[in-house]
Short mmCIF file of C-alpha atoms and ligand atoms in Angstrom, two decimals:
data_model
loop_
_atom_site.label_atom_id
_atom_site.label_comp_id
_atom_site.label_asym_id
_atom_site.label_seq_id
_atom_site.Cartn_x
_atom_site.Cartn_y
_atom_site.Cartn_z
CA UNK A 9 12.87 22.98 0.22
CA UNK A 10 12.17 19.29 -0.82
CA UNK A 11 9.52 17.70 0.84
CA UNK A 12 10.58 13.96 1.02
CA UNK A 13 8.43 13.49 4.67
CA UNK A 14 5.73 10.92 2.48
CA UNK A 15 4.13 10.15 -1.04
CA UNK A 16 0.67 11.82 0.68
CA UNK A 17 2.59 15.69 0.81
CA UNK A 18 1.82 15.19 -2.69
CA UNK A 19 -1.21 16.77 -3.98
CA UNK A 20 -3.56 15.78 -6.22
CA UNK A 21 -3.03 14.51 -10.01
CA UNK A 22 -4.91 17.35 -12.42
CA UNK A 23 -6.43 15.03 -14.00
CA UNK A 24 -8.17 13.61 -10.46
CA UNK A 25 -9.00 17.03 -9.71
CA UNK A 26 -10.58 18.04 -13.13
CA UNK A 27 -12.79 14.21 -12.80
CA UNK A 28 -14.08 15.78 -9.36
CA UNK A 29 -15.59 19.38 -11.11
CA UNK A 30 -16.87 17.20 -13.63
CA UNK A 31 -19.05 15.05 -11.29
CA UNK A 32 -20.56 18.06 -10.15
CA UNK A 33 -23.40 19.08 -12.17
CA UNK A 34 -26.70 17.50 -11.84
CA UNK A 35 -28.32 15.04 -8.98
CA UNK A 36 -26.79 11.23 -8.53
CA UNK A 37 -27.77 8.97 -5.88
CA UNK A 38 -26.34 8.21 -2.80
CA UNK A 39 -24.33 5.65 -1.44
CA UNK A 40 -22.61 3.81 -4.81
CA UNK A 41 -26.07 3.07 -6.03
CA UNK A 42 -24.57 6.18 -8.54
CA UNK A 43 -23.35 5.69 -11.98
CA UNK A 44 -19.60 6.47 -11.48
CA UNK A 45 -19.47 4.00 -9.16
CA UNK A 46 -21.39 1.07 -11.74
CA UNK A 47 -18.38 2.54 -14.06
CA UNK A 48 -15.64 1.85 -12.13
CA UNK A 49 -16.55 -1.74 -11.44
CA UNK A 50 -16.60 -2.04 -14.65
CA UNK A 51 -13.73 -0.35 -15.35
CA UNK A 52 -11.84 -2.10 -12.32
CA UNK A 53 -13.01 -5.42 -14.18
CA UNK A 54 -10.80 -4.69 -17.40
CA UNK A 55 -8.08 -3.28 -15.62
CA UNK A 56 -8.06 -6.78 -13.69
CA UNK A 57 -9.39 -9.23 -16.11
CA UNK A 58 -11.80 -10.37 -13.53
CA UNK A 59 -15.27 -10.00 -12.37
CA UNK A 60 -15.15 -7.89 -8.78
CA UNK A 61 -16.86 -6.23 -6.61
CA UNK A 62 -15.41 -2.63 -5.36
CA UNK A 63 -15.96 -0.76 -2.33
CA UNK A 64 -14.66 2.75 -2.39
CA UNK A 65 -13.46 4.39 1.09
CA UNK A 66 -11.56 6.90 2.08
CA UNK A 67 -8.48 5.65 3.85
CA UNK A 68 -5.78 3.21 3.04
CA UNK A 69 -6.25 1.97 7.12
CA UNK A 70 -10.02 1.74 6.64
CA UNK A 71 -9.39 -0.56 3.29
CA UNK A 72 -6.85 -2.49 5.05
CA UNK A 73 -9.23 -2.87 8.57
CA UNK A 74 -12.55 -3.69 7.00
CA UNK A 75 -11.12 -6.32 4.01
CA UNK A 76 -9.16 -8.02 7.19
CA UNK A 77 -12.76 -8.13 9.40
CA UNK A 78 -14.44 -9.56 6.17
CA UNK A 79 -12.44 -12.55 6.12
CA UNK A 80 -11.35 -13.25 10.05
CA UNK A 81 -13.39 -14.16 12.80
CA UNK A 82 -13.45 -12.47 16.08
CA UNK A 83 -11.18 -14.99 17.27
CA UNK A 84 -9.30 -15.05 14.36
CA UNK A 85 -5.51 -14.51 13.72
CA UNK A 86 -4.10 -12.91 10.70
CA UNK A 87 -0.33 -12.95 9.74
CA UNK A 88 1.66 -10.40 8.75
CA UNK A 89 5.07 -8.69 8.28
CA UNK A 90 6.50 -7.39 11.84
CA UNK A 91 6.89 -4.09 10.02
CA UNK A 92 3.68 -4.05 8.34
CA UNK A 93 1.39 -0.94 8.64
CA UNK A 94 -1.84 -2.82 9.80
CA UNK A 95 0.19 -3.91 12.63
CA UNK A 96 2.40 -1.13 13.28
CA UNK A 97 0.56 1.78 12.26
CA UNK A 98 -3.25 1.73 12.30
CA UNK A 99 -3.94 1.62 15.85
CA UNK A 100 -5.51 -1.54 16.17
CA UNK A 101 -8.00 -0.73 13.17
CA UNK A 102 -7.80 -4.88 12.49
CA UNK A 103 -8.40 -5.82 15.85
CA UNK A 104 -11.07 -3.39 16.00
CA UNK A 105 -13.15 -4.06 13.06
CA UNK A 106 -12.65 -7.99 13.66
CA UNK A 107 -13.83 -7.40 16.90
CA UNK A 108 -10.44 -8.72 18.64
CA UNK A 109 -8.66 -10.83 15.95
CA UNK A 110 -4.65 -11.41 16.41
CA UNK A 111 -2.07 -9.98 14.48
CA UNK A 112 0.57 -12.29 14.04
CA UNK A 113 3.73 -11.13 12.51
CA UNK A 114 6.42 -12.87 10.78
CA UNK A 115 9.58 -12.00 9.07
CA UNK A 116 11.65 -12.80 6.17
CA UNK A 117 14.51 -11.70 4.10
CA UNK A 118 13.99 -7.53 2.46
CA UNK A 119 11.08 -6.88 4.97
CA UNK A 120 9.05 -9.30 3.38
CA UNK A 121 7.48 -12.46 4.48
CA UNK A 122 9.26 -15.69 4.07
CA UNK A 123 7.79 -18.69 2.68
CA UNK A 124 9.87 -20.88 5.16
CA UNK A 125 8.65 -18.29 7.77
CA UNK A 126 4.73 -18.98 6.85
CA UNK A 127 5.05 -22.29 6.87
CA UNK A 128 6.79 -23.18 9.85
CA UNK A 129 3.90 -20.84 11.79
CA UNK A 130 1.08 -22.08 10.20
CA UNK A 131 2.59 -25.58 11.00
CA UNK A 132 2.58 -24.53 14.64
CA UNK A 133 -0.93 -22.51 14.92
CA UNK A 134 -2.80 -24.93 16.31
CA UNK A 135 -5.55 -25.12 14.26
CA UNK A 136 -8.82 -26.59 15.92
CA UNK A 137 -7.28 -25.65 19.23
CA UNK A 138 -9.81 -23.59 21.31
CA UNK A 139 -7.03 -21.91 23.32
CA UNK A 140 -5.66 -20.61 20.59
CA UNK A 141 -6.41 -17.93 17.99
CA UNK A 142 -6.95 -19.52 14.65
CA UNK A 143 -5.17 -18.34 11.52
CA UNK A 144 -8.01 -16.83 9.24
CA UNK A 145 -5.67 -14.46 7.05
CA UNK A 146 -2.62 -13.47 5.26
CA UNK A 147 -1.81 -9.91 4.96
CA UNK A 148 1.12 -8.56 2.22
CA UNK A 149 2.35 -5.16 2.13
CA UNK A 150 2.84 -4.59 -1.34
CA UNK A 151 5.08 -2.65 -1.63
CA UNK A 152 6.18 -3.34 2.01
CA UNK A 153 6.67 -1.13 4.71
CA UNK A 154 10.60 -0.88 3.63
CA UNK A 155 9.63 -0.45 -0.07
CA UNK A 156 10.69 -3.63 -1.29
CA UNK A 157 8.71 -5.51 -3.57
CA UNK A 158 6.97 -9.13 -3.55
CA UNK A 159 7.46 -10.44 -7.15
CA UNK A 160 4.19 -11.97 -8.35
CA UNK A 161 5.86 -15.79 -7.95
CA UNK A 162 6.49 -14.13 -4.65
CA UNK A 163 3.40 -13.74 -3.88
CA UNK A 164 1.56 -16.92 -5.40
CA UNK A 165 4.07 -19.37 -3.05
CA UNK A 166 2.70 -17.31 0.04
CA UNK A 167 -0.26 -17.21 -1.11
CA UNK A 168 -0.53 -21.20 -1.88
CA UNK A 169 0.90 -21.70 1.31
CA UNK A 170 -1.96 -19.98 2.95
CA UNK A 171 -5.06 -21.11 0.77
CA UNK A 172 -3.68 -24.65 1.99
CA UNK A 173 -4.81 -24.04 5.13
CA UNK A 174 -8.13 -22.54 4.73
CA UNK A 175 -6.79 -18.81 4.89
CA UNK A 176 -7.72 -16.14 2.77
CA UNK A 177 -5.17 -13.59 1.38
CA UNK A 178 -5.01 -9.87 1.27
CA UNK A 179 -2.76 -7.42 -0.19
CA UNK A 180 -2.26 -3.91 1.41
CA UNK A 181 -1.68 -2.48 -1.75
CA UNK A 182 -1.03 1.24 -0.39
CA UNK A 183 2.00 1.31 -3.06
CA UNK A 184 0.57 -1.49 -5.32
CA UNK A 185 1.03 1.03 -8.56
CA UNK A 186 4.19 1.61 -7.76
CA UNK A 187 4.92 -1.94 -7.38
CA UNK A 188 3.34 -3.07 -10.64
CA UNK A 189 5.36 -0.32 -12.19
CA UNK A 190 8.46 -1.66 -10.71
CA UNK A 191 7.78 -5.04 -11.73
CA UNK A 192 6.03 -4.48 -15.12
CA UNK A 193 3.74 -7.02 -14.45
CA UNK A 194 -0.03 -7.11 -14.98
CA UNK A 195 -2.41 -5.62 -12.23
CA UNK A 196 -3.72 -9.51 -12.96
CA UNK A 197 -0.69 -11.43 -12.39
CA UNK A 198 0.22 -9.50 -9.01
CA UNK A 199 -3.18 -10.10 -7.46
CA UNK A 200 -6.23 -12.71 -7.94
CA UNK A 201 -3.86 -14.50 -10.41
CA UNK A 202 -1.65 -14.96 -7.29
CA UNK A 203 -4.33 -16.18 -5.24
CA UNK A 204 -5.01 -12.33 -3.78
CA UNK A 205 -8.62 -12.72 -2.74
CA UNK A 206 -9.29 -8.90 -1.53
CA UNK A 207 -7.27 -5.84 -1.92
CA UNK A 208 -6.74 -2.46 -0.90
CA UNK A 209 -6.13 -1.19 -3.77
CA UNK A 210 -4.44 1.93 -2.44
CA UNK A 211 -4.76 5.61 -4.56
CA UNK A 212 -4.16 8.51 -2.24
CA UNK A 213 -0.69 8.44 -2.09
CA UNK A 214 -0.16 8.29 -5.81
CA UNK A 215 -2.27 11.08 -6.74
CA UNK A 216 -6.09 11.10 -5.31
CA UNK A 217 -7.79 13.06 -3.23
CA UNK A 218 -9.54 11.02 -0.93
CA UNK A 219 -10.43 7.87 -2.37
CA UNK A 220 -9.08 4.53 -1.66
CA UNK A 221 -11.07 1.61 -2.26
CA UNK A 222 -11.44 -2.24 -1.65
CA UNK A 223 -11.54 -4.63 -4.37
CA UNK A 224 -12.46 -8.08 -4.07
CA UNK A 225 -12.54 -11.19 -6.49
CA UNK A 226 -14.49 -13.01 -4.26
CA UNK A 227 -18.58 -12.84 -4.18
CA UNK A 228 -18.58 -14.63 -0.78
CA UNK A 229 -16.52 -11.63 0.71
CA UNK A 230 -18.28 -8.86 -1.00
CA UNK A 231 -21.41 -10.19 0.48
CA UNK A 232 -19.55 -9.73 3.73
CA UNK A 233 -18.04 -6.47 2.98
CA UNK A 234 -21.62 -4.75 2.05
CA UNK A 235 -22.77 -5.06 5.79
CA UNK A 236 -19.43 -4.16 7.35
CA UNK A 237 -18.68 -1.60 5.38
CA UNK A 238 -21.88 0.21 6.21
CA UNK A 239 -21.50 -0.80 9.74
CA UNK A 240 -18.50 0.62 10.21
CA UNK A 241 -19.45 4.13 8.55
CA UNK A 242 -17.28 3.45 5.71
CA UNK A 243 -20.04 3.69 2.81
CA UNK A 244 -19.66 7.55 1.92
CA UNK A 245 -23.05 8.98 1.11
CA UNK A 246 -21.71 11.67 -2.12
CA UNK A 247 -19.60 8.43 -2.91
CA UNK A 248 -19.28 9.34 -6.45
CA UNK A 249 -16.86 11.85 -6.02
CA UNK A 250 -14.66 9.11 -4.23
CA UNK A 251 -15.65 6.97 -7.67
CA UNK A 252 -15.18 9.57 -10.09
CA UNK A 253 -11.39 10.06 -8.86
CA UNK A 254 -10.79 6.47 -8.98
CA UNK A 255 -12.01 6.32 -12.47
CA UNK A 256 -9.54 9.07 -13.63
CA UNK A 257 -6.97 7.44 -11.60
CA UNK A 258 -7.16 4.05 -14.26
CA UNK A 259 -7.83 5.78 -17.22
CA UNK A 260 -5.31 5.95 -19.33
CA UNK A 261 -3.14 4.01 -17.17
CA UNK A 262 -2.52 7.23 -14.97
CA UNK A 263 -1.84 5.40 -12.15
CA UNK A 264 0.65 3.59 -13.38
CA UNK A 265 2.32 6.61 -15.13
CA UNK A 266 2.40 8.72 -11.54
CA UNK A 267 3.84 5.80 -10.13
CA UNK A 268 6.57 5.45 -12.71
CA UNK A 269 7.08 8.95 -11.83
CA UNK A 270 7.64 8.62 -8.32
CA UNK A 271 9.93 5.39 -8.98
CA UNK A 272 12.14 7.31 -11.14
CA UNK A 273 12.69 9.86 -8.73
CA UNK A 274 13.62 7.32 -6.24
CA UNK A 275 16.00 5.71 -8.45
CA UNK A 276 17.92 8.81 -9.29
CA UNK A 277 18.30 9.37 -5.12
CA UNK A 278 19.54 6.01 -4.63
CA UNK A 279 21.80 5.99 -7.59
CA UNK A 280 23.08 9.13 -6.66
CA UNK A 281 23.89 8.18 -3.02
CA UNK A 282 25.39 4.54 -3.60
CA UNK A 283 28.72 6.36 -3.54
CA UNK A 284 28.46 8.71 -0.37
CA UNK A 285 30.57 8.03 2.61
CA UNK A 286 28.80 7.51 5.49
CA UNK A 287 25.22 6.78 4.53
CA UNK A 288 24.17 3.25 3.57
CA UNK A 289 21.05 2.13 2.36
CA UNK A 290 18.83 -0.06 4.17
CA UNK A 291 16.85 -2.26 1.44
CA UNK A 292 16.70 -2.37 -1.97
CA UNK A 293 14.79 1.02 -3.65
CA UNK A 294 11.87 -1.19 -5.74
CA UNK A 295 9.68 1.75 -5.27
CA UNK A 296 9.73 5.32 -3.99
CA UNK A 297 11.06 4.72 -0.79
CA UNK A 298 14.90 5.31 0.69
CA UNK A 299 15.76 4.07 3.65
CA UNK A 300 19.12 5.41 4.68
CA UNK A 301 21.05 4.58 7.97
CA UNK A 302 23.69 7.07 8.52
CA UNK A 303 25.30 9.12 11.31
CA UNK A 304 22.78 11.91 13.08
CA UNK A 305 24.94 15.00 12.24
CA UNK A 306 24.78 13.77 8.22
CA UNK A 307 20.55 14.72 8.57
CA UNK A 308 20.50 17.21 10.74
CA UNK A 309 22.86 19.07 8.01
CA UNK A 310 20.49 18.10 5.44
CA UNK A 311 17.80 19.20 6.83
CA UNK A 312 19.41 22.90 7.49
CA UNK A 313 19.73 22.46 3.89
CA UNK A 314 16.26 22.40 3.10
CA UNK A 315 15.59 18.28 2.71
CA UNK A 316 12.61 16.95 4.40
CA UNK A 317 12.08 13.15 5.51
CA UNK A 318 11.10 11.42 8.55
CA UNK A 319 13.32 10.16 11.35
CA UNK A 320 13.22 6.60 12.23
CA UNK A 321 14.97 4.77 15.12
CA UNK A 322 18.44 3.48 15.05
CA UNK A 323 20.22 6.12 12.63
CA UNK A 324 17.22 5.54 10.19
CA UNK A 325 15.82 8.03 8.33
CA UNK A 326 12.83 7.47 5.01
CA UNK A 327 12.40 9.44 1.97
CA UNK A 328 9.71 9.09 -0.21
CA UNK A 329 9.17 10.09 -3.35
CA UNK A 330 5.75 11.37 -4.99
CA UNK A 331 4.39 12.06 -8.77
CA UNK A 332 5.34 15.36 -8.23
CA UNK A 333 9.16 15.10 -7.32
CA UNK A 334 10.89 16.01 -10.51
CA UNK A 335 14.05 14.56 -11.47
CA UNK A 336 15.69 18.13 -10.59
CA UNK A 337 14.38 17.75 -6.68
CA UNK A 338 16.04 13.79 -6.80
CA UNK A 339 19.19 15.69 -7.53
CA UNK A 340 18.85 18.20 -5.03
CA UNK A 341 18.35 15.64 -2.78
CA UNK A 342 21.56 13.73 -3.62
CA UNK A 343 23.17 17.09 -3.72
CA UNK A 344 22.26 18.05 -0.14
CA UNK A 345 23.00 14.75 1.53
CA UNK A 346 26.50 14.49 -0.32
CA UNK A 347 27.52 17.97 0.87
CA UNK A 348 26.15 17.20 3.91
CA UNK A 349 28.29 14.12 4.32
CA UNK A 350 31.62 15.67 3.43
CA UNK A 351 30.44 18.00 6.58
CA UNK A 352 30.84 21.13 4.32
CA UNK A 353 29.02 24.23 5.55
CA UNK A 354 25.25 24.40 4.93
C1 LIG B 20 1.78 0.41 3.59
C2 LIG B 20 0.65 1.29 4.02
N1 LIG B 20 -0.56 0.76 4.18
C3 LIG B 20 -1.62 1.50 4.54
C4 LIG B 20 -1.51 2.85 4.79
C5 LIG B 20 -2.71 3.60 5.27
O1 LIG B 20 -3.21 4.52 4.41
P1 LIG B 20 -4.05 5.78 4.95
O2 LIG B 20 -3.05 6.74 5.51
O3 LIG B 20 -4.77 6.27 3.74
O4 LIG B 20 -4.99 5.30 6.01
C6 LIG B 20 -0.26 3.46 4.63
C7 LIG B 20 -0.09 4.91 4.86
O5 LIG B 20 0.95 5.38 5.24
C8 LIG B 20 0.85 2.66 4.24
O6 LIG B 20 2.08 3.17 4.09
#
């Protein structure tokens, strides 16, 4: 069996598991007023040449919903991709925590946000309007719900674009490793550099435990992000064991080096399918996700052949890679979906 269903069937990275036993021993206090966590701020400062603040939590929806309510007002609107997971698949986390805000979602060419796209809403927003919501917030996927990456100049025009007009930007950076692996750019360059002012920096599905955390180059909304944070019940009390991962996650660069991992893998798959009849892909492989459109009977023999991945509408199906798919298990995977194409017996 190959389990291709999502990057978090993955388990977790050895090294994450070994910096867990090792914050064991003794008494720390509560609450990130803990050691571990005074180390990864400053450990999160190198990594991002730039003074932060960092709030670990234990989701990537949490992140996402409580760096969104620190920068838009209950009457607030925040734009997005029309695929993107805070508005498609958090449950209204964002409009919860802001205590009603709008989601506004845009589109653009490879599932990400155009500038032309931006532009032409923000022109049309209505700012200062009372009967309408007004645009506090940006929100990227990087990489995006479709696994397509924003390059950082990518990012910097959107982000420009928004700072313009008084909106702050975030990054849902649930595959931001992976991205910055893709693009060999510095973590830097792909985030306050580019006008990112608070970021989710995204961890479980490239190799912790439980630990995600928001990071913020902004004091203003770190001051914000202490009280709604706590509010919301996001301030774990035994928090260094959510810092302690997070450490091991940047040290050494293994974040980076699981990611490259899980990229590889994905590259192999979609190299190895560009030839197969029947299946096409449907965006560019940046990262560790394959999105294949392709006829019903072509998965449903794949999957009698062991493969696992999600269903999506419309002939879709996704495939996601992890740290821990070899390069053997990408070939399997071709293997199965080839065989399974030329409608040989499973
Ligand atoms: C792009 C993106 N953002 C955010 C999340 C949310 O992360 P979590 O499942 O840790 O809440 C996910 C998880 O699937 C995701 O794919």
């Amino acid at each position: 069996m190959i389990d291709l269903r999502s990057d978090n069937v993955s388990g977790v990275a050895p090294q994450i598991l070994a910096a867990i036993s090792s914050a064991n021993p003794g008494t720390a206090l509560g609450y990130g007023a803990d050691d571990f966590t005074a180390r990864l701020r400053t450990r999160l400062s190198e990594v991002f040449e730039h003074e932060l603040e960092v709030f670990p939590v234990v989701s990537g929806t949490a992140a996402n919903a409580l760096s969104l309510a620190a920068v838009t007002r209950a009457w607030g609107a925040v734009y997005c991709h029309q695929s993107a997971h805070v508005h498609n698949t958090e449950c209204g986390a964002t409009e919860f925590f802001t205590g009603g805000a709008k989601l506004l979602p845009l589109d653009g060419e490879q599932f990400k946000i155009g500038l032309p796209q931006l532009e032409t809403a923000l022109a049309e927003a209505g700012f200062g309007l009372p009967q309408r919501a007004q645009p506090c917030a940006l929100s990227l996927t990087q990489a995006t719900d479709f696994g397509t990456v924003y390059r950082p100049e990518e990012v910097a025009a959107l982000a420009a674009a928004a700072h313009r007009r008084g909106l702050a930007v975030h990054m849902d950076g649930a595959r931001l490793a992976n991205s910055l692996a893709a693009v060999q750019c510095m973590p830097s360059e792909m985030t306050w550099r580019a006008g990112v002012d608070v970021l989710s920096l995204g961890a479980t599905k490239n190799g912790t435990m439980n630990a995600d955390a928001i990071v913020t180059f902004k004091p203003d909304i770190a001051a914000e992000l202490r009280f709604r944070c706590r509010r919301g019940g996001h301030v774990p009390s035994k928090m260094r064991f959510l810092s302690a991962q997070l450490i091991a996650y940047l040290e050494d660069s293994l974040w980076l080096r699981l990611a490259a991992r899980a990229n590889h893998a994905a590259s192999v798959i979609a190299a190895g399918l560009k030839d197969v009849p029947g299946l096409e892909l449907v965006a560019p492989v940046d990262v560790n996700e394959i999105f294949l459109r392709g006829a019903d009977e072509i998965f449903a023999q794949a999957e009698q052949r062991g493969l696992l991945f999600y269903r999506r509408p419309r002939r879709m199906v996704r495939l996601v890679t992890s740290f821990q798919t070899s390069e053997a298990d990408a070939r399997a995977c071709v293997e199965a979906l080839r065989s399974s194409s030329s409608g040989g017996p499973a």
